[in-house]
Short mmCIF file of C-alpha atoms and ligand atoms in Angstrom, two decimals:
data_model
loop_
_atom_site.label_atom_id
_atom_site.label_comp_id
_atom_site.label_asym_id
_atom_site.label_seq_id
_atom_site.Cartn_x
_atom_site.Cartn_y
_atom_site.Cartn_z
CA MET A 1 122.28 227.40 36.41
CA ILE A 2 119.46 227.07 39.01
CA PRO A 3 116.32 226.27 36.73
CA PHE A 4 113.04 227.94 37.26
CA ASN A 5 111.23 224.65 37.14
CA VAL A 6 111.96 220.87 37.43
CA PRO A 7 109.08 218.39 36.93
CA PRO A 8 108.77 216.22 40.01
CA PHE A 9 110.05 212.50 39.95
CA ILE A 10 109.20 210.67 43.17
CA GLY A 11 110.32 207.11 42.22
CA LYS A 12 107.48 204.82 41.34
CA GLU A 13 106.84 206.51 37.98
CA ARG A 14 108.94 203.97 36.00
CA GLU A 15 107.25 200.96 37.73
CA TYR A 16 103.82 202.25 37.03
CA ILE A 17 104.62 203.11 33.43
CA ASN A 18 105.96 199.65 32.79
CA LYS A 19 102.79 198.27 34.25
CA VAL A 20 100.90 200.22 31.43
CA ILE A 21 103.12 198.65 28.98
CA ASP A 22 102.59 195.16 30.44
CA ASN A 23 98.79 195.56 30.76
CA ARG A 24 98.63 196.42 27.12
CA LYS A 25 95.96 198.97 27.94
CA LEU A 26 97.20 202.35 26.91
CA CYS A 27 94.07 204.40 26.07
CA GLY A 28 92.18 206.62 28.44
CA GLY A 29 89.73 205.32 30.88
CA GLY A 30 92.15 202.52 32.02
CA GLU A 31 93.54 201.57 35.52
CA PHE A 32 95.64 204.74 36.28
CA ASP A 33 93.11 207.10 34.75
CA LYS A 34 90.61 205.66 37.17
CA ALA A 35 93.13 205.68 40.10
CA CYS A 36 93.91 209.31 39.50
CA ALA A 37 90.33 210.41 39.32
CA ALA A 38 89.45 208.43 42.40
CA TRP A 39 92.42 209.84 44.38
CA LEU A 40 91.27 213.38 43.37
CA SER A 41 87.73 212.63 44.24
CA GLU A 42 88.56 211.22 47.59
CA GLU A 43 90.70 214.23 48.41
CA THR A 44 88.03 216.66 47.36
CA GLY A 45 84.71 215.09 47.66
CA SER A 46 83.74 216.08 44.18
CA SER A 47 83.33 213.87 40.96
CA VAL A 48 86.52 214.09 38.71
CA LEU A 49 87.37 213.04 35.28
CA MET A 50 90.95 213.23 34.01
CA THR A 51 91.57 215.12 30.70
CA PRO A 52 94.56 215.69 28.41
CA SER A 53 95.04 219.24 29.91
CA CYS A 54 93.44 221.87 31.92
CA THR A 55 92.64 223.68 28.73
CA HIS A 56 90.62 220.69 27.64
CA ALA A 57 88.93 220.65 31.14
CA LEU A 58 87.97 224.33 30.44
CA GLU A 59 86.72 223.34 27.00
CA MET A 60 84.53 220.67 28.48
CA ALA A 61 83.28 223.21 31.11
CA ALA A 62 82.47 225.63 28.21
CA ILE A 63 80.55 222.79 26.51
CA LEU A 64 78.74 222.01 29.70
CA CYS A 65 77.73 225.72 30.21
CA ASP A 66 76.17 225.76 26.70
CA ILE A 67 78.43 228.48 25.48
CA LYS A 68 77.05 229.78 22.18
CA GLU A 69 78.10 232.44 19.83
CA GLY A 70 77.69 235.88 21.40
CA ASP A 71 77.63 234.79 25.02
CA GLU A 72 79.95 236.87 27.40
CA VAL A 73 82.38 235.37 29.74
CA ILE A 74 83.75 237.53 32.53
CA LEU A 75 87.52 236.78 33.36
CA PRO A 76 90.54 238.52 34.66
CA SER A 77 93.01 239.74 32.03
CA TYR A 78 95.83 238.55 34.26
CA THR A 79 95.63 234.87 33.32
CA PHE A 80 96.94 232.21 30.98
CA ALA A 81 95.51 232.21 27.42
CA SER A 82 93.80 228.91 28.09
CA THR A 83 91.10 230.53 30.31
CA ALA A 84 90.03 232.66 27.37
CA ASP A 85 90.57 230.17 24.66
CA ALA A 86 88.23 227.49 25.96
CA PHE A 87 85.31 229.95 25.63
CA VAL A 88 86.41 231.74 22.64
CA ILE A 89 86.47 228.59 20.46
CA ARG A 90 82.75 228.15 21.37
CA GLY A 91 81.98 231.71 20.04
CA ALA A 92 82.12 233.61 23.31
CA ARG A 93 83.12 237.28 23.76
CA LEU A 94 85.43 238.05 26.57
CA VAL A 95 85.02 240.75 29.20
CA PHE A 96 87.99 241.36 31.12
CA VAL A 97 87.81 242.72 34.77
CA ASP A 98 90.53 244.29 36.64
CA ILE A 99 92.57 242.32 39.40
CA ARG A 100 93.05 243.09 43.22
CA PRO A 101 96.64 244.15 43.71
CA ASP A 102 97.04 242.03 46.84
CA THR A 103 96.22 238.50 45.37
CA MET A 104 96.32 239.20 41.63
CA ASN A 105 92.90 237.56 41.45
CA ILE A 106 89.85 239.06 39.85
CA ASN A 107 88.41 242.11 41.79
CA GLU A 108 84.99 240.62 42.87
CA GLU A 109 83.62 244.10 43.57
CA LEU A 110 84.02 245.02 39.90
CA ILE A 111 82.18 241.97 38.46
CA GLU A 112 78.73 243.35 38.61
CA ASP A 113 79.67 246.38 36.58
CA ALA A 114 80.77 244.00 33.73
CA ILE A 115 77.54 241.98 33.59
CA THR A 116 75.20 242.64 30.56
CA SER A 117 72.23 240.55 29.26
CA ALA A 118 74.71 238.27 27.27
CA THR A 119 76.90 237.39 30.27
CA LYS A 120 76.78 233.49 30.81
CA VAL A 121 79.78 232.59 32.88
CA ILE A 122 82.25 234.14 35.47
CA ALA A 123 85.65 232.36 35.16
CA ALA A 124 87.51 232.70 38.44
CA VAL A 125 91.37 232.03 38.21
CA HIS A 126 92.89 231.38 41.54
CA TYR A 127 96.29 232.71 41.05
CA GLY A 128 99.20 230.81 42.67
CA GLY A 129 96.78 228.66 44.59
CA VAL A 130 95.26 231.58 46.53
CA GLY A 131 91.54 231.54 46.31
CA CYS A 132 89.47 234.14 44.73
CA GLU A 133 86.65 235.63 46.92
CA MET A 134 84.34 232.74 46.21
CA ASP A 135 81.61 233.54 48.59
CA ARG A 136 81.05 236.94 46.97
CA ILE A 137 81.45 235.65 43.35
CA ASN A 138 79.04 232.96 43.89
CA GLU A 139 76.57 235.26 45.42
CA ILE A 140 76.87 237.70 42.35
CA ALA A 141 76.37 234.61 40.11
CA ALA A 142 73.37 233.37 41.91
CA LYS A 143 71.74 236.78 41.79
CA HIS A 144 72.30 237.11 37.92
CA GLY A 145 71.77 233.35 37.03
CA LEU A 146 75.35 232.76 35.91
CA TYR A 147 77.67 229.85 35.82
CA VAL A 148 80.92 229.98 37.81
CA VAL A 149 83.91 227.99 36.47
CA GLU A 150 87.09 227.90 38.40
CA ASP A 151 90.44 227.82 36.70
CA ALA A 152 92.13 225.91 39.54
CA ALA A 153 95.13 224.98 37.24
CA GLN A 154 97.58 225.69 39.93
CA CYS A 155 95.44 224.57 42.89
CA THR A 156 95.92 220.89 43.73
CA GLN A 157 95.71 220.70 47.53
CA ALA A 158 95.03 224.32 48.09
CA TYR A 159 92.01 225.49 50.07
CA TYR A 160 89.59 228.30 50.60
CA LYS A 161 87.75 228.38 53.95
CA ASP A 162 88.76 224.73 54.30
CA LYS A 163 87.26 223.71 51.12
CA PRO A 164 89.46 222.49 48.10
CA LEU A 165 89.77 224.93 45.16
CA GLY A 166 88.09 223.68 42.23
CA THR A 167 85.13 222.42 44.21
CA LEU A 168 83.57 225.86 44.89
CA SER A 169 81.70 226.41 41.71
CA ARG A 170 79.74 224.45 39.12
CA PHE A 171 83.02 223.15 37.28
CA GLY A 172 86.58 223.42 38.51
CA CYS A 173 89.59 222.67 35.99
CA MET A 174 93.02 221.63 37.24
CA SER A 175 96.30 221.32 35.47
CA PHE A 176 98.99 218.53 35.72
CA HIS A 177 101.31 220.16 33.08
CA GLU A 178 105.05 219.70 33.65
CA THR A 179 105.09 223.27 35.28
CA LYS A 180 102.53 222.36 37.93
CA ASN A 181 102.87 220.80 41.46
CA PHE A 182 102.03 217.23 40.26
CA SER A 183 102.78 216.43 36.72
CA MET A 184 102.08 214.06 34.00
CA GLY A 185 103.68 216.11 31.24
CA GLU A 186 100.41 217.30 29.65
CA GLY A 187 97.30 216.61 31.52
CA GLY A 188 94.56 217.98 33.78
CA ALA A 189 91.17 217.13 35.33
CA ILE A 190 87.63 218.51 35.48
CA PHE A 191 85.79 218.61 38.83
CA ILE A 192 82.11 218.33 38.42
CA ASN A 193 80.52 219.72 41.42
CA ARG A 194 77.02 218.76 40.75
CA PRO A 195 75.70 215.21 40.41
CA GLU A 196 73.32 215.95 37.67
CA ASP A 197 76.20 217.13 35.30
CA VAL A 198 78.26 214.04 35.65
CA GLU A 199 76.58 211.91 33.03
CA ARG A 200 76.83 214.67 30.37
CA ALA A 201 80.45 215.30 31.19
CA GLU A 202 81.41 211.68 30.67
CA ILE A 203 79.61 211.71 27.27
CA ILE A 204 81.41 214.88 26.23
CA ARG A 205 84.71 213.30 27.25
CA GLU A 206 84.06 210.24 25.19
CA LYS A 207 83.43 211.90 21.78
CA GLY A 208 79.73 212.50 22.70
CA THR A 209 78.99 208.91 23.23
CA ASP A 210 77.71 206.85 26.27
CA ARG A 211 80.57 204.55 26.12
CA SER A 212 81.41 205.00 29.83
CA ARG A 213 77.94 203.71 30.72
CA PHE A 214 78.41 200.95 28.30
CA PHE A 215 81.70 199.84 29.99
CA ARG A 216 79.86 199.82 33.39
CA GLY A 217 77.11 197.72 31.80
CA GLN A 218 74.46 200.26 32.14
CA VAL A 219 73.57 200.12 28.40
CA ASP A 220 73.98 197.24 26.01
CA LYS A 221 75.48 199.27 23.22
CA TYR A 222 76.82 202.65 22.97
CA THR A 223 75.50 205.45 20.99
CA TRP A 224 76.42 208.96 19.86
CA ARG A 225 74.35 211.16 22.24
CA ASP A 226 75.68 214.68 22.18
CA MET A 227 78.55 216.97 20.93
CA GLY A 228 81.80 216.06 22.33
CA SER A 229 85.40 215.49 21.69
CA SER A 230 88.34 213.18 22.70
CA TYR A 231 88.95 214.45 26.18
CA LEU A 232 90.61 211.36 27.56
CA PRO A 233 94.47 211.36 28.62
CA SER A 234 96.66 208.44 27.79
CA GLU A 235 97.49 205.86 30.44
CA PHE A 236 101.14 206.62 30.30
CA GLY A 237 100.60 210.27 31.77
CA CYS A 238 98.20 208.91 34.46
CA ALA A 239 100.65 206.35 35.50
CA TYR A 240 103.40 208.90 35.90
CA LEU A 241 100.99 211.26 37.87
CA TYR A 242 99.62 208.57 40.06
CA ALA A 243 102.97 208.04 41.68
CA GLN A 244 102.98 211.64 42.57
CA LEU A 245 99.60 211.83 43.99
CA GLU A 246 100.38 208.90 46.27
CA ASN A 247 103.00 211.23 47.66
CA ALA A 248 100.95 214.36 47.35
CA ASP A 249 101.21 215.35 51.09
CA LYS A 250 105.00 215.15 50.98
CA ILE A 251 105.33 217.19 47.85
CA THR A 252 102.99 219.79 48.99
CA LYS A 253 104.65 219.95 52.36
CA ALA A 254 107.97 220.52 50.72
CA ARG A 255 106.72 223.34 48.44
CA VAL A 256 104.95 225.22 51.16
CA SER A 257 108.07 225.18 53.28
CA LEU A 258 110.07 226.44 50.22
CA ALA A 259 107.55 229.39 50.02
CA ASP A 260 107.82 229.98 53.73
CA GLY A 261 111.62 229.79 53.43
CA TYR A 262 111.75 232.48 50.68
CA ARG A 263 109.44 234.63 52.87
CA GLU A 264 111.55 234.36 55.89
CA ARG A 265 114.85 234.99 54.21
CA LEU A 266 113.59 237.93 52.23
CA SER A 267 111.62 239.42 54.88
CA SER A 268 114.15 242.32 55.69
CA LEU A 269 113.76 243.58 51.98
CA GLU A 270 110.04 243.55 52.53
CA GLU A 271 110.30 245.35 55.74
CA LYS A 272 112.36 248.09 54.03
CA GLY A 273 109.55 248.30 51.36
CA LEU A 274 111.90 247.30 48.72
CA ILE A 275 109.69 244.33 47.66
CA GLU A 276 106.21 242.97 48.25
CA PHE A 277 105.05 239.50 48.91
CA GLN A 278 101.94 237.61 47.77
CA HIS A 279 99.07 238.42 50.21
CA ILE A 280 97.48 235.29 51.57
CA PRO A 281 94.06 235.91 53.26
CA GLN A 282 93.94 234.12 56.52
CA TYR A 283 91.21 231.74 55.31
CA CYS A 284 93.22 230.74 52.21
CA LYS A 285 95.70 227.79 52.31
CA PRO A 286 97.78 227.77 49.36
CA ASN A 287 99.99 224.78 48.17
CA GLY A 288 103.36 226.31 47.53
CA HIS A 289 102.67 226.58 43.82
CA LEU A 290 104.67 229.59 43.32
CA PHE A 291 106.69 232.27 45.05
CA TYR A 292 106.90 235.71 43.65
CA ILE A 293 108.06 239.06 44.76
CA LYS A 294 106.83 242.40 43.36
CA VAL A 295 109.62 245.06 42.67
CA HIS A 296 109.08 248.79 42.03
CA ASP A 297 108.30 248.79 38.40
CA LEU A 298 109.02 247.05 34.99
CA GLU A 299 112.51 248.65 34.69
CA GLU A 300 113.51 247.28 38.01
CA ARG A 301 112.13 243.93 37.16
CA THR A 302 113.88 243.68 33.91
CA ALA A 303 117.21 244.55 35.83
CA LEU A 304 116.53 241.96 38.49
CA ILE A 305 115.76 239.03 36.18
CA SER A 306 119.08 239.84 34.27
CA PHE A 307 121.09 240.32 37.36
CA LEU A 308 119.85 236.71 38.52
CA ARG A 309 120.47 235.29 35.17
CA GLU A 310 124.09 236.48 35.24
CA ASN A 311 124.33 234.74 38.62
CA GLY A 312 123.12 231.45 37.39
CA ILE A 313 119.45 231.76 38.52
CA ASN A 314 116.52 231.51 36.10
CA ALA A 315 113.65 233.72 37.34
CA VAL A 316 110.57 234.41 35.20
CA PHE A 317 107.73 236.67 35.14
CA HIS A 318 104.04 235.62 34.40
CA TYR A 319 101.33 236.54 32.06
CA VAL A 320 101.38 239.63 29.85
CA PRO A 321 97.84 240.75 30.33
CA LEU A 322 95.38 239.25 27.70
CA HIS A 323 93.36 242.31 26.91
CA SER A 324 96.41 244.00 25.39
CA ALA A 325 97.43 240.86 23.33
CA PRO A 326 96.43 240.74 19.57
CA ALA A 327 93.77 237.88 20.27
CA GLY A 328 92.64 239.79 23.43
CA LEU A 329 91.82 242.91 21.31
CA ARG A 330 90.10 240.75 18.71
CA TYR A 331 87.84 238.73 21.20
CA GLY A 332 87.24 240.87 24.02
CA ARG A 333 87.08 244.17 25.75
CA PHE A 334 88.15 245.59 29.10
CA SER A 335 85.31 246.43 31.54
CA GLY A 336 85.97 249.67 33.40
CA GLU A 337 89.51 250.78 33.93
CA ASP A 338 92.78 248.94 33.91
CA VAL A 339 94.15 250.31 37.19
CA CYS A 340 95.94 247.19 38.52
CA THR A 341 96.22 244.52 35.77
CA THR A 342 98.95 246.08 33.76
CA ARG A 343 100.86 247.95 36.64
CA GLU A 344 100.87 244.87 39.05
CA SER A 345 101.72 242.27 36.47
CA SER A 346 104.71 244.20 35.19
CA ARG A 347 106.08 244.40 38.83
CA LEU A 348 106.09 240.59 39.39
CA VAL A 349 109.16 238.12 39.43
CA ARG A 350 108.61 234.46 40.05
CA LEU A 351 111.66 232.86 41.80
CA PRO A 352 112.73 229.29 41.16
CA MET A 353 110.25 226.87 42.83
CA TYR A 354 110.17 223.07 42.52
CA TYR A 355 110.14 219.82 44.52
CA GLY A 356 113.75 219.12 45.18
CA LEU A 357 115.16 222.67 45.28
CA SER A 358 117.62 222.57 48.02
CA GLU A 359 118.05 224.91 50.99
CA SER A 360 121.54 225.94 49.90
CA GLU A 361 120.24 226.84 46.49
CA GLN A 362 117.48 228.80 48.13
CA ASP A 363 119.99 230.53 50.36
CA TYR A 364 122.11 231.44 47.20
CA ILE A 365 119.01 232.75 45.27
CA CYS A 366 118.00 234.87 48.32
CA GLU A 367 121.64 236.20 48.75
CA CYS A 368 121.69 237.33 45.14
CA VAL A 369 118.25 239.08 45.41
CA GLU A 370 119.44 240.83 48.58
CA ARG A 371 122.74 241.84 46.60
CA PHE A 372 120.77 243.22 43.84
CA PHE A 373 118.94 245.66 46.33
CA GLY A 374 122.26 246.68 47.77
CA GLY A 375 123.38 244.03 49.92
CA ALA A 376 122.16 242.40 53.26
CA GLU A 377 122.90 244.03 56.70
C1 LIG B 1 98.89 226.06 33.58
C2 LIG B 1 97.63 226.93 33.45
C3 LIG B 1 96.51 226.60 32.52
C4 LIG B 1 96.79 225.56 31.38
O1 LIG B 1 96.97 224.23 31.93
P1 LIG B 1 97.39 223.15 30.76
O2 LIG B 1 97.11 221.85 31.50
O3 LIG B 1 98.61 223.40 30.05
O4 LIG B 1 96.28 223.25 29.66
C5 LIG B 1 95.52 227.33 32.47
N1 LIG B 1 95.31 228.23 33.47
C6 LIG B 1 96.18 228.56 34.39
C7 LIG B 1 95.87 229.72 35.33
C8 LIG B 1 97.32 227.86 34.44
O5 LIG B 1 98.33 228.31 35.30
#
């Protein structure tokens, strides 16, 4: 069976994990936590704090935006539950906006209609490492005095107009879950894109205390200053991740070339109008996080996924739209009409994509997809 995903293993992970054991320093804020944050910071030019997940990074962002009971958050319905959860647990109401059919990202032109006097945040999810229309979204946010938070969970080393995703708004949130390009099992990071937010973010991550400043010798005892939680990841995860970050360019290059390979091998099906590819605007540079095709409808998708499974290939689909899920009905409403969200999400199939997927496996996958559509010419 060709799996859908295999978490990356690059070689030095074991050595670094042993180092954590030898150091007798396992908790957050250690050598590898700092090394990962420094690497990400160097790569993007932003301030970065490592977190136990992207979900936790989003929770930190919600606290930093002072989300309170009754505030509204605008987001796409086509996203992972975490984007919604982080705001819902602070008492926010969700306002779902339809997506664009080409990138599966929030339709920026529908955002203004969803704004009310209670709106506080626009949560922009960059699906598959392809950036939302951030210039327009930031312009709308500035006009209405709103925060923008990027769910950049899938976006390490992905760019919009030459700028790294996650750095284009007030706060960016990234994931290093096992299913992402770089992994620490469970883990994430928050990008703090304005210097004045850094100190409060550090305090929130450290249970509301100024422990970080204490360790740097900036205060002589540490005190409980603000609300917070334990948003520090274990050193073990960071050690595993750091080995991959050191090889990030190599991993990204391999994934991008896999995505290109799929596109090339399946182009005849696309030319015949049997499938559609992810649209990549010319100013977006994704990172090979995923490769999907869109088929005619839900029925065809179900048939394709089971055909691939019978042939030893594990292909999957993505999000069932949140607005139609039980919690989505409870905590939110859809603004305007659902023209694209349900229709487009039910047509989408993700093909196996991971560092180490071989060319022959990819050939076989594409051959099977072609066979499903009646054979190659
Ligand atoms: C993976 C993912 C998350 C959640 O990341 P965790 O690190 O598992 O919390 C959130 N949003 C999107 C868009 C994701 O793809």
